[in-house]
């Protein structure tokens, strides 16, 4: 009996060691790697509610270890992650610690002011991205990199896995459509971590005036681009679970139409519908909720499609799938009134709308950006930190 118990204990501890070995170790967990870099420095952090080191926030970890954190920069949705998409997040103070939260936009070119930049020596970036060109956290990172290059400030990026890091899909952004939802000449799904993307931004001289920032990346351990990483914390209010994160590359385009994509329901980015869509058995009613105070089709009964039961494998296989928006476009029969100009900013090119209006299939449209995907995969190779 004792032998059996001992064997069980040994087996359990072996499995635990194996699990720990296989689990991705995030950049922010590797304090021995970056604590020495921060010693004696005035520190600003770019983070939000996703910047957790286990069950503690990076900010709390740094303060507990007596580092001099003088400022916080926080993106869309705010430091605690409860602001609406696009809602202006103003300067304030983190209630828990008293550390000032500085505005990202009070200087020129939607960057922090000179006064803000002079407050610190090094910027620590620790934030969970989802790997899509229209997800705005990387744009904020680029603007901060640019400000740090301009004012000779160091950037330390604590890398995190990309939950959509296992593939590349979509057209490369035509830079005439550069905007707050598309800032770099990259595909919709770029398949890179923020650390890899930051290295590419420097290497390709993508910052304004070809500036390069002083950058250190602490890479993840036990991670490859084929590692399926489940986010421990929802990255923003309308990406509440992995299904929404995986469907986001296929459903975000409804933001540029009258069709609801489920904001104000339990299934944002996982359903779509409109009061005038016909022939569907599924229906839902968007309500005003935290993070979606005034969603499209508020309080109206919408008819449409529920994608939330689709398997992850099927979603990954489809990638950037325009069949949903094509379905709604045909059903509503609104012609030119269906798309707003915002559509080109999201999709990044002008041929997609034209092809949809010409009756082309999702597969025919996808074939047009195949070359973009192959070119980008080649271009990004020097900057990859993890095996493809």
mmCIF file of C-alpha atoms in Angstrom:
data_model
loop_
_atom_site.group_PDB
_atom_site.id
_atom_site.type_symbol
_atom_site.label_atom_id
_atom_site.label_comp_id
_atom_site.label_asym_id
_atom_site.label_seq_id
_atom_site.Cartn_x
_atom_site.Cartn_y
_atom_site.Cartn_z
ATOM 1 C CA UNK A 1 0.000 0.000 0.000
ATOM 2 C CA UNK A 2 2.855 2.382 0.935
ATOM 3 C CA UNK A 3 4.639 1.540 -2.335
ATOM 4 C CA UNK A 4 1.479 2.272 -4.299
ATOM 5 C CA UNK A 5 1.026 5.589 -2.490
ATOM 6 C CA UNK A 6 4.663 6.523 -3.157
ATOM 7 C CA UNK A 7 4.307 5.625 -6.846
ATOM 8 C CA UNK A 8 1.141 7.749 -7.062
ATOM 9 C CA UNK A 9 2.901 10.739 -5.448
ATOM 10 C CA UNK A 10 5.890 10.369 -7.791
ATOM 11 C CA UNK A 11 3.621 10.096 -10.828
ATOM 12 C CA UNK A 12 1.588 13.156 -9.789
ATOM 13 C CA UNK A 13 4.693 15.264 -9.165
ATOM 14 C CA UNK A 14 6.153 14.113 -12.504
ATOM 15 C CA UNK A 15 2.957 15.131 -14.314
ATOM 16 C CA UNK A 16 2.947 18.465 -12.467
ATOM 17 C CA UNK A 17 6.566 19.127 -13.503
ATOM 18 C CA UNK A 18 5.691 18.203 -17.081
ATOM 19 C CA UNK A 19 2.656 20.523 -17.057
ATOM 20 C CA UNK A 20 4.766 23.382 -15.670
ATOM 21 C CA UNK A 21 7.427 22.663 -18.277
ATOM 22 C CA UNK A 22 4.861 22.813 -21.077
ATOM 23 C CA UNK A 23 2.926 25.856 -19.828
ATOM 24 C CA UNK A 24 4.012 29.086 -21.518
ATOM 25 C CA UNK A 25 6.030 31.219 -19.092
ATOM 26 C CA UNK A 26 5.167 34.843 -19.794
ATOM 27 C CA UNK A 27 7.687 37.669 -19.944
ATOM 28 C CA UNK A 28 6.314 39.310 -16.802
ATOM 29 C CA UNK A 29 6.811 36.094 -14.784
ATOM 30 C CA UNK A 30 10.576 36.190 -15.428
ATOM 31 C CA UNK A 31 11.399 38.802 -12.807
ATOM 32 C CA UNK A 32 15.057 37.734 -12.603
ATOM 33 C CA UNK A 33 15.415 38.810 -16.248
ATOM 34 C CA UNK A 34 13.983 42.303 -15.953
ATOM 35 C CA UNK A 35 14.246 43.437 -12.303
ATOM 36 C CA UNK A 36 17.962 44.305 -12.787
ATOM 37 C CA UNK A 37 17.059 46.463 -15.823
ATOM 38 C CA UNK A 38 14.556 48.471 -13.742
ATOM 39 C CA UNK A 39 16.811 49.089 -10.732
ATOM 40 C CA UNK A 40 17.216 52.794 -9.951
ATOM 41 C CA UNK A 41 14.939 53.872 -12.822
ATOM 42 C CA UNK A 42 11.808 56.008 -12.870
ATOM 43 C CA UNK A 43 9.300 53.597 -14.377
ATOM 44 C CA UNK A 44 6.142 54.102 -16.427
ATOM 45 C CA UNK A 45 4.006 51.124 -17.372
ATOM 46 C CA UNK A 46 1.726 50.594 -20.351
ATOM 47 C CA UNK A 47 -0.790 48.049 -19.137
ATOM 48 C CA UNK A 48 -4.394 47.429 -18.159
ATOM 49 C CA UNK A 49 -6.418 44.794 -16.302
ATOM 50 C CA UNK A 50 -4.710 42.036 -18.375
ATOM 51 C CA UNK A 51 -1.243 42.801 -16.938
ATOM 52 C CA UNK A 52 -1.452 40.048 -14.354
ATOM 53 C CA UNK A 53 1.576 38.125 -13.058
ATOM 54 C CA UNK A 54 -0.259 35.063 -11.774
ATOM 55 C CA UNK A 55 -2.887 36.486 -9.431
ATOM 56 C CA UNK A 56 -1.209 39.899 -8.923
ATOM 57 C CA UNK A 57 -0.974 42.874 -11.225
ATOM 58 C CA UNK A 58 2.462 43.854 -12.542
ATOM 59 C CA UNK A 59 2.007 47.272 -10.921
ATOM 60 C CA UNK A 60 1.548 45.687 -7.485
ATOM 61 C CA UNK A 61 4.540 43.368 -8.020
ATOM 62 C CA UNK A 62 6.788 46.306 -8.907
ATOM 63 C CA UNK A 63 5.612 48.408 -5.955
ATOM 64 C CA UNK A 64 5.995 45.483 -3.517
ATOM 65 C CA UNK A 65 9.596 45.165 -4.680
ATOM 66 C CA UNK A 66 10.122 48.885 -4.055
ATOM 67 C CA UNK A 67 10.523 49.964 -7.665
ATOM 68 C CA UNK A 68 9.819 53.596 -8.453
ATOM 69 C CA UNK A 69 6.678 53.446 -10.615
ATOM 70 C CA UNK A 70 5.814 57.043 -11.430
ATOM 71 C CA UNK A 71 3.159 56.711 -14.145
ATOM 72 C CA UNK A 72 0.646 54.452 -15.873
ATOM 73 C CA UNK A 73 -0.453 54.629 -19.508
ATOM 74 C CA UNK A 74 -3.659 52.764 -20.218
ATOM 75 C CA UNK A 75 -5.330 52.058 -23.579
ATOM 76 C CA UNK A 76 -8.895 52.000 -24.863
ATOM 77 C CA UNK A 77 -11.173 50.400 -22.212
ATOM 78 C CA UNK A 78 -9.124 51.931 -19.367
ATOM 79 C CA UNK A 79 -6.707 50.572 -16.766
ATOM 80 C CA UNK A 80 -9.416 48.432 -15.177
ATOM 81 C CA UNK A 81 -10.876 47.421 -18.546
ATOM 82 C CA UNK A 82 -14.427 48.739 -18.195
ATOM 83 C CA UNK A 83 -14.650 51.619 -20.686
ATOM 84 C CA UNK A 84 -16.550 51.346 -23.979
ATOM 85 C CA UNK A 85 -14.709 50.762 -27.270
ATOM 86 C CA UNK A 86 -13.346 54.104 -28.452
ATOM 87 C CA UNK A 87 -14.359 55.853 -25.203
ATOM 88 C CA UNK A 88 -11.850 58.533 -24.235
ATOM 89 C CA UNK A 89 -9.815 57.449 -21.225
ATOM 90 C CA UNK A 90 -8.670 60.613 -19.458
ATOM 91 C CA UNK A 91 -5.888 61.264 -16.965
ATOM 92 C CA UNK A 92 -6.686 60.076 -13.453
ATOM 93 C CA UNK A 93 -5.170 58.068 -10.590
ATOM 94 C CA UNK A 94 -5.167 54.319 -9.949
ATOM 95 C CA UNK A 95 -7.407 54.132 -6.872
ATOM 96 C CA UNK A 96 -5.629 51.098 -5.432
ATOM 97 C CA UNK A 97 -2.053 52.438 -5.532
ATOM 98 C CA UNK A 98 -2.298 56.199 -6.085
ATOM 99 C CA UNK A 99 -0.015 56.008 -9.137
ATOM 100 C CA UNK A 100 -1.006 58.671 -11.709
ATOM 101 C CA UNK A 101 -2.648 57.431 -14.933
ATOM 102 C CA UNK A 102 -1.445 59.778 -17.681
ATOM 103 C CA UNK A 103 -3.238 60.570 -20.915
ATOM 104 C CA UNK A 104 -2.012 58.826 -24.047
ATOM 105 C CA UNK A 105 -3.221 61.677 -26.223
ATOM 106 C CA UNK A 106 -2.410 65.025 -24.583
ATOM 107 C CA UNK A 107 0.616 65.687 -26.816
ATOM 108 C CA UNK A 108 1.047 66.062 -30.577
ATOM 109 C CA UNK A 109 0.092 63.323 -33.075
ATOM 110 C CA UNK A 110 -2.048 61.467 -30.506
ATOM 111 C CA UNK A 111 0.971 60.794 -28.293
ATOM 112 C CA UNK A 112 1.648 61.677 -24.628
ATOM 113 C CA UNK A 113 2.846 65.216 -23.947
ATOM 114 C CA UNK A 114 6.494 66.136 -23.432
ATOM 115 C CA UNK A 115 5.722 66.752 -19.741
ATOM 116 C CA UNK A 116 4.462 63.153 -19.413
ATOM 117 C CA UNK A 117 7.465 61.706 -21.276
ATOM 118 C CA UNK A 118 9.948 63.588 -19.053
ATOM 119 C CA UNK A 119 8.528 61.962 -15.909
ATOM 120 C CA UNK A 120 10.111 58.529 -16.521
ATOM 121 C CA UNK A 121 13.295 56.821 -17.749
ATOM 122 C CA UNK A 122 11.895 53.496 -18.935
ATOM 123 C CA UNK A 123 8.516 52.310 -20.192
ATOM 124 C CA UNK A 124 7.452 48.762 -19.297
ATOM 125 C CA UNK A 125 4.859 47.231 -21.646
ATOM 126 C CA UNK A 126 2.777 44.351 -20.295
ATOM 127 C CA UNK A 127 -0.588 43.959 -22.006
ATOM 128 C CA UNK A 128 -2.545 41.136 -23.627
ATOM 129 C CA UNK A 129 -3.123 41.581 -27.352
ATOM 130 C CA UNK A 130 -5.209 39.311 -29.619
ATOM 131 C CA UNK A 131 -3.127 39.588 -32.785
ATOM 132 C CA UNK A 132 -5.431 41.516 -35.128
ATOM 133 C CA UNK A 133 -4.668 44.657 -37.111
ATOM 134 C CA UNK A 134 -7.855 46.409 -35.956
ATOM 135 C CA UNK A 135 -7.367 45.574 -32.249
ATOM 136 C CA UNK A 136 -5.990 48.873 -31.009
ATOM 137 C CA UNK A 137 -3.518 47.936 -28.248
ATOM 138 C CA UNK A 138 -0.611 47.494 -30.690
ATOM 139 C CA UNK A 139 -1.312 50.945 -32.184
ATOM 140 C CA UNK A 140 -0.984 52.505 -28.738
ATOM 141 C CA UNK A 141 2.246 50.529 -28.285
ATOM 142 C CA UNK A 142 3.592 51.937 -31.590
ATOM 143 C CA UNK A 143 2.723 55.506 -30.630
ATOM 144 C CA UNK A 144 4.436 55.047 -27.261
ATOM 145 C CA UNK A 145 7.486 53.521 -28.984
ATOM 146 C CA UNK A 146 7.575 56.593 -31.221
ATOM 147 C CA UNK A 147 7.346 58.960 -28.248
ATOM 148 C CA UNK A 148 10.094 57.013 -26.452
ATOM 149 C CA UNK A 149 12.301 57.207 -29.561
ATOM 150 C CA UNK A 150 11.683 60.952 -29.755
ATOM 151 C CA UNK A 151 12.508 61.601 -26.086
ATOM 152 C CA UNK A 152 15.272 58.988 -25.758
ATOM 153 C CA UNK A 153 13.408 56.710 -23.340
ATOM 154 C CA UNK A 154 13.984 52.953 -23.083
ATOM 155 C CA UNK A 155 11.192 50.434 -23.738
ATOM 156 C CA UNK A 156 11.053 47.074 -21.946
ATOM 157 C CA UNK A 157 8.407 44.762 -23.397
ATOM 158 C CA UNK A 158 7.305 41.746 -21.344
ATOM 159 C CA UNK A 159 5.973 39.437 -24.035
ATOM 160 C CA UNK A 160 2.758 37.412 -23.959
ATOM 161 C CA UNK A 161 1.386 34.700 -26.270
ATOM 162 C CA UNK A 162 -0.924 35.635 -29.129
ATOM 163 C CA UNK A 163 -4.184 33.624 -28.973
ATOM 164 C CA UNK A 164 -4.512 34.050 -32.766
ATOM 165 C CA UNK A 165 -0.792 33.478 -33.301
ATOM 166 C CA UNK A 166 -1.082 30.180 -35.180
ATOM 167 C CA UNK A 167 -1.968 31.637 -38.596
ATOM 168 C CA UNK A 168 -1.710 34.666 -40.897
ATOM 169 C CA UNK A 169 -4.704 35.821 -42.955
ATOM 170 C CA UNK A 170 -6.235 38.836 -44.660
ATOM 171 C CA UNK A 171 -4.958 41.578 -46.969
ATOM 172 C CA UNK A 172 -2.031 43.810 -46.009
ATOM 173 C CA UNK A 173 -3.263 47.285 -45.073
ATOM 174 C CA UNK A 174 -3.213 49.741 -47.972
ATOM 175 C CA UNK A 175 -1.647 52.666 -46.100
ATOM 176 C CA UNK A 176 -4.100 55.137 -47.634
ATOM 177 C CA UNK A 177 -6.500 53.584 -45.101
ATOM 178 C CA UNK A 178 -4.144 54.039 -42.141
ATOM 179 C CA UNK A 179 -6.293 54.939 -39.119
ATOM 180 C CA UNK A 180 -6.936 54.326 -35.431
ATOM 181 C CA UNK A 181 -8.002 50.769 -36.353
ATOM 182 C CA UNK A 182 -5.119 50.033 -38.710
ATOM 183 C CA UNK A 183 -1.665 51.544 -38.348
ATOM 184 C CA UNK A 184 0.875 49.210 -39.953
ATOM 185 C CA UNK A 185 1.232 47.528 -43.384
ATOM 186 C CA UNK A 186 0.345 44.102 -41.981
ATOM 187 C CA UNK A 187 -2.444 41.556 -42.663
ATOM 188 C CA UNK A 188 -5.639 41.490 -40.580
ATOM 189 C CA UNK A 189 -4.320 38.429 -38.688
ATOM 190 C CA UNK A 190 -0.556 38.942 -38.403
ATOM 191 C CA UNK A 191 0.217 35.936 -36.207
ATOM 192 C CA UNK A 192 2.880 37.732 -34.127
ATOM 193 C CA UNK A 193 3.242 38.510 -30.440
ATOM 194 C CA UNK A 194 3.579 42.151 -29.411
ATOM 195 C CA UNK A 195 7.286 41.507 -28.788
ATOM 196 C CA UNK A 196 7.795 40.234 -32.329
ATOM 197 C CA UNK A 197 5.705 43.047 -33.773
ATOM 198 C CA UNK A 198 7.689 45.683 -31.836
ATOM 199 C CA UNK A 199 10.949 44.225 -33.195
ATOM 200 C CA UNK A 200 9.476 44.360 -36.709
ATOM 201 C CA UNK A 201 8.348 47.972 -36.250
ATOM 202 C CA UNK A 202 11.944 48.892 -35.363
ATOM 203 C CA UNK A 203 13.523 46.689 -38.036
ATOM 204 C CA UNK A 204 11.269 47.887 -40.866
ATOM 205 C CA UNK A 205 11.508 51.539 -39.719
ATOM 206 C CA UNK A 206 7.726 51.800 -39.493
ATOM 207 C CA UNK A 207 7.682 54.557 -36.861
ATOM 208 C CA UNK A 208 7.178 58.126 -38.167
ATOM 209 C CA UNK A 209 10.341 59.749 -39.536
ATOM 210 C CA UNK A 210 11.887 56.226 -39.572
ATOM 211 C CA UNK A 211 12.633 56.550 -35.865
ATOM 212 C CA UNK A 212 13.884 53.505 -33.908
ATOM 213 C CA UNK A 213 13.280 53.092 -30.202
ATOM 214 C CA UNK A 214 15.657 51.568 -27.624
ATOM 215 C CA UNK A 215 13.836 48.247 -27.141
ATOM 216 C CA UNK A 216 14.366 45.173 -24.961
ATOM 217 C CA UNK A 217 11.954 42.220 -25.273
ATOM 218 C CA UNK A 218 11.683 39.533 -22.592
ATOM 219 C CA UNK A 219 10.325 36.566 -24.619
ATOM 220 C CA UNK A 220 7.935 33.895 -23.359
ATOM 221 C CA UNK A 221 9.318 30.439 -22.618
ATOM 222 C CA UNK A 222 7.702 27.126 -23.690
ATOM 223 C CA UNK A 223 5.818 28.883 -26.473
ATOM 224 C CA UNK A 224 5.574 28.396 -30.242
ATOM 225 C CA UNK A 225 3.160 29.873 -32.761
ATOM 226 C CA UNK A 226 1.222 26.608 -32.695
ATOM 227 C CA UNK A 227 0.688 26.795 -28.896
ATOM 228 C CA UNK A 228 -3.020 27.255 -28.238
ATOM 229 C CA UNK A 229 -3.098 29.819 -25.437
ATOM 230 C CA UNK A 230 -6.284 30.399 -23.431
ATOM 231 C CA UNK A 231 -6.464 33.946 -22.077
ATOM 232 C CA UNK A 232 -6.766 33.985 -18.259
ATOM 233 C CA UNK A 233 -8.396 37.448 -18.342
ATOM 234 C CA UNK A 234 -10.762 38.808 -21.052
ATOM 235 C CA UNK A 235 -8.717 41.454 -22.928
ATOM 236 C CA UNK A 236 -11.671 43.849 -23.322
ATOM 237 C CA UNK A 237 -15.369 43.921 -22.360
ATOM 238 C CA UNK A 238 -16.632 42.692 -25.735
ATOM 239 C CA UNK A 239 -14.156 39.814 -26.040
ATOM 240 C CA UNK A 240 -15.416 37.894 -22.986
ATOM 241 C CA UNK A 241 -14.250 34.402 -23.971
ATOM 242 C CA UNK A 242 -12.061 32.475 -26.419
ATOM 243 C CA UNK A 243 -14.912 31.939 -28.884
ATOM 244 C CA UNK A 244 -15.251 35.709 -29.302
ATOM 245 C CA UNK A 245 -11.467 36.061 -29.689
ATOM 246 C CA UNK A 246 -11.381 33.366 -32.388
ATOM 247 C CA UNK A 247 -14.434 34.712 -34.288
ATOM 248 C CA UNK A 248 -13.298 38.356 -34.095
ATOM 249 C CA UNK A 249 -11.278 38.189 -37.382
ATOM 250 C CA UNK A 250 -14.453 37.092 -39.212
ATOM 251 C CA UNK A 251 -17.171 39.199 -37.569
ATOM 252 C CA UNK A 252 -15.604 42.593 -36.795
ATOM 253 C CA UNK A 253 -16.610 43.981 -40.229
ATOM 254 C CA UNK A 254 -20.223 44.228 -39.049
ATOM 255 C CA UNK A 255 -19.011 47.280 -37.087
ATOM 256 C CA UNK A 256 -19.129 49.123 -40.455
ATOM 257 C CA UNK A 257 -22.729 48.116 -41.220
ATOM 258 C CA UNK A 258 -26.168 48.441 -39.573
ATOM 259 C CA UNK A 259 -25.969 44.781 -38.505
ATOM 260 C CA UNK A 260 -25.500 43.956 -34.808
ATOM 261 C CA UNK A 261 -22.604 41.619 -34.013
ATOM 262 C CA UNK A 262 -23.894 40.965 -30.528
ATOM 263 C CA UNK A 263 -22.621 43.961 -28.555
ATOM 264 C CA UNK A 264 -25.012 44.316 -25.644
ATOM 265 C CA UNK A 265 -25.636 40.549 -25.444
ATOM 266 C CA UNK A 266 -23.849 37.580 -23.854
ATOM 267 C CA UNK A 267 -22.313 36.727 -27.257
ATOM 268 C CA UNK A 268 -20.447 39.757 -28.656
ATOM 269 C CA UNK A 269 -18.636 38.974 -31.935
ATOM 270 C CA UNK A 270 -20.234 35.496 -31.888
ATOM 271 C CA UNK A 271 -23.658 36.338 -33.377
ATOM 272 C CA UNK A 272 -25.007 38.703 -36.001
ATOM 273 C CA UNK A 273 -28.451 39.968 -36.900
ATOM 274 C CA UNK A 274 -30.741 42.856 -37.794
ATOM 275 C CA UNK A 275 -34.464 43.600 -37.235
ATOM 276 C CA UNK A 276 -35.108 43.365 -40.998
ATOM 277 C CA UNK A 277 -33.180 40.174 -41.714
ATOM 278 C CA UNK A 278 -35.543 37.345 -42.677
ATOM 279 C CA UNK A 279 -35.476 33.551 -42.878
ATOM 280 C CA UNK A 280 -33.550 32.880 -39.655
ATOM 281 C CA UNK A 281 -34.675 30.939 -36.587
ATOM 282 C CA UNK A 282 -32.242 32.655 -34.172
ATOM 283 C CA UNK A 283 -33.030 36.048 -32.647
ATOM 284 C CA UNK A 284 -31.623 38.342 -29.931
ATOM 285 C CA UNK A 285 -32.105 41.837 -28.471
ATOM 286 C CA UNK A 286 -29.053 44.048 -27.721
ATOM 287 C CA UNK A 287 -29.294 45.824 -24.337
ATOM 288 C CA UNK A 288 -27.281 48.603 -22.704
ATOM 289 C CA UNK A 289 -24.581 46.900 -20.589
ATOM 290 C CA UNK A 290 -21.179 47.909 -19.125
ATOM 291 C CA UNK A 291 -18.686 48.109 -21.991
ATOM 292 C CA UNK A 292 -21.544 48.469 -24.538
ATOM 293 C CA UNK A 293 -23.705 51.328 -23.286
ATOM 294 C CA UNK A 294 -25.261 52.153 -26.656
ATOM 295 C CA UNK A 295 -24.827 49.115 -28.922
ATOM 296 C CA UNK A 296 -26.147 48.989 -32.515
ATOM 297 C CA UNK A 297 -29.869 48.042 -32.719
ATOM 298 C CA UNK A 298 -30.307 48.787 -29.006
ATOM 299 C CA UNK A 299 -33.493 47.210 -27.590
ATOM 300 C CA UNK A 300 -34.562 45.949 -31.038
ATOM 301 C CA UNK A 301 -35.339 42.317 -31.796
ATOM 302 C CA UNK A 302 -32.717 41.154 -34.300
ATOM 303 C CA UNK A 303 -32.926 38.019 -36.457
ATOM 304 C CA UNK A 304 -29.789 36.295 -37.639
ATOM 305 C CA UNK A 305 -27.137 33.698 -36.912
ATOM 306 C CA UNK A 306 -25.510 32.263 -33.768
ATOM 307 C CA UNK A 307 -21.905 31.172 -34.416
ATOM 308 C CA UNK A 308 -21.047 30.507 -30.764
ATOM 309 C CA UNK A 309 -21.563 26.739 -31.058
ATOM 310 C CA UNK A 310 -19.080 26.356 -33.905
ATOM 311 C CA UNK A 311 -16.012 24.291 -32.962
ATOM 312 C CA UNK A 312 -12.716 26.123 -32.449
ATOM 313 C CA UNK A 313 -11.147 23.925 -35.146
ATOM 314 C CA UNK A 314 -13.758 25.037 -37.693
ATOM 315 C CA UNK A 315 -13.256 28.711 -36.812
ATOM 316 C CA UNK A 316 -9.452 28.374 -37.168
ATOM 317 C CA UNK A 317 -9.851 26.612 -40.509
ATOM 318 C CA UNK A 318 -12.068 29.421 -41.852
ATOM 319 C CA UNK A 319 -9.852 32.271 -40.532
ATOM 320 C CA UNK A 320 -10.888 35.621 -41.999
ATOM 321 C CA UNK A 321 -14.262 34.423 -43.268
ATOM 322 C CA UNK A 322 -16.335 37.000 -45.165
ATOM 323 C CA UNK A 323 -19.245 34.606 -45.748
ATOM 324 C CA UNK A 324 -21.123 36.039 -42.739
ATOM 325 C CA UNK A 325 -21.030 39.627 -43.958
ATOM 326 C CA UNK A 326 -21.886 38.449 -47.496
ATOM 327 C CA UNK A 327 -24.883 36.564 -46.061
ATOM 328 C CA UNK A 328 -26.196 39.675 -44.244
ATOM 329 C CA UNK A 329 -25.511 41.921 -47.263
ATOM 330 C CA UNK A 330 -27.577 39.681 -49.553
ATOM 331 C CA UNK A 331 -30.361 39.206 -46.998
ATOM 332 C CA UNK A 332 -30.885 42.888 -46.219
ATOM 333 C CA UNK A 333 -30.659 43.962 -49.889
ATOM 334 C CA UNK A 334 -29.735 47.530 -48.913
ATOM 335 C CA UNK A 335 -27.239 48.089 -51.737
ATOM 336 C CA UNK A 336 -24.986 51.099 -51.135
ATOM 337 C CA UNK A 337 -26.601 51.778 -47.744
ATOM 338 C CA UNK A 338 -25.172 48.587 -46.214
ATOM 339 C CA UNK A 339 -21.489 49.588 -45.955
ATOM 340 C CA UNK A 340 -20.076 52.674 -44.247
ATOM 341 C CA UNK A 341 -16.594 54.071 -45.115
ATOM 342 C CA UNK A 342 -15.375 52.493 -41.853
ATOM 343 C CA UNK A 343 -15.462 49.138 -43.681
ATOM 344 C CA UNK A 344 -12.330 49.978 -45.703
ATOM 345 C CA UNK A 345 -10.525 51.043 -42.520
ATOM 346 C CA UNK A 346 -11.265 47.624 -40.987
ATOM 347 C CA UNK A 347 -10.606 45.432 -44.005
ATOM 348 C CA UNK A 348 -7.698 47.614 -45.155
ATOM 349 C CA UNK A 349 -8.244 47.617 -48.908
ATOM 350 C CA UNK A 350 -10.772 48.862 -51.475
ATOM 351 C CA UNK A 351 -11.375 45.697 -53.502
ATOM 352 C CA UNK A 352 -13.284 43.712 -50.875
ATOM 353 C CA UNK A 353 -16.425 45.877 -50.838
ATOM 354 C CA UNK A 354 -16.461 45.946 -54.663
ATOM 355 C CA UNK A 355 -16.185 42.157 -54.876
ATOM 356 C CA UNK A 356 -18.993 41.636 -52.348
ATOM 357 C CA UNK A 357 -21.246 43.997 -54.344
ATOM 358 C CA UNK A 358 -20.296 42.103 -57.535
ATOM 359 C CA UNK A 359 -21.554 38.861 -55.976
ATOM 360 C CA UNK A 360 -18.160 37.201 -55.468
ATOM 361 C CA UNK A 361 -17.863 34.409 -52.895
ATOM 362 C CA UNK A 362 -15.791 34.546 -49.685
ATOM 363 C CA UNK A 363 -13.388 32.023 -51.233
ATOM 364 C CA UNK A 364 -12.892 34.155 -54.379
ATOM 365 C CA UNK A 365 -12.158 37.233 -52.264
ATOM 366 C CA UNK A 366 -9.778 35.318 -49.971
ATOM 367 C CA UNK A 367 -7.775 34.131 -52.998
ATOM 368 C CA UNK A 368 -6.970 37.795 -53.782
ATOM 369 C CA UNK A 369 -4.921 38.247 -50.609
ATOM 370 C CA UNK A 370 -3.055 34.937 -50.751
ATOM 371 C CA UNK A 371 0.016 36.735 -52.146
ATOM 372 C CA UNK A 372 -0.110 39.290 -49.313
ATOM 373 C CA UNK A 373 -0.064 36.488 -46.744
ATOM 374 C CA UNK A 374 2.945 34.764 -48.349
ATOM 375 C CA UNK A 375 4.877 38.036 -48.709
ATOM 376 C CA UNK A 376 4.245 39.020 -45.122
ATOM 377 C CA UNK A 377 5.268 35.612 -43.760
ATOM 378 C CA UNK A 378 8.606 36.031 -45.542
ATOM 379 C CA UNK A 379 9.011 39.655 -44.432
ATOM 380 C CA UNK A 380 8.376 38.879 -40.749
ATOM 381 C CA UNK A 381 10.809 35.933 -40.499
ATOM 382 C CA UNK A 382 13.822 37.922 -39.157
ATOM 383 C CA UNK A 383 11.713 39.173 -36.240
ATOM 384 C CA UNK A 384 10.107 35.936 -35.037
ATOM 385 C CA UNK A 385 11.101 34.933 -31.511
ATOM 386 C CA UNK A 386 9.169 31.647 -31.559
ATOM 387 C CA UNK A 387 9.050 28.631 -33.827
ATOM 388 C CA UNK A 388 6.306 28.732 -36.476
#
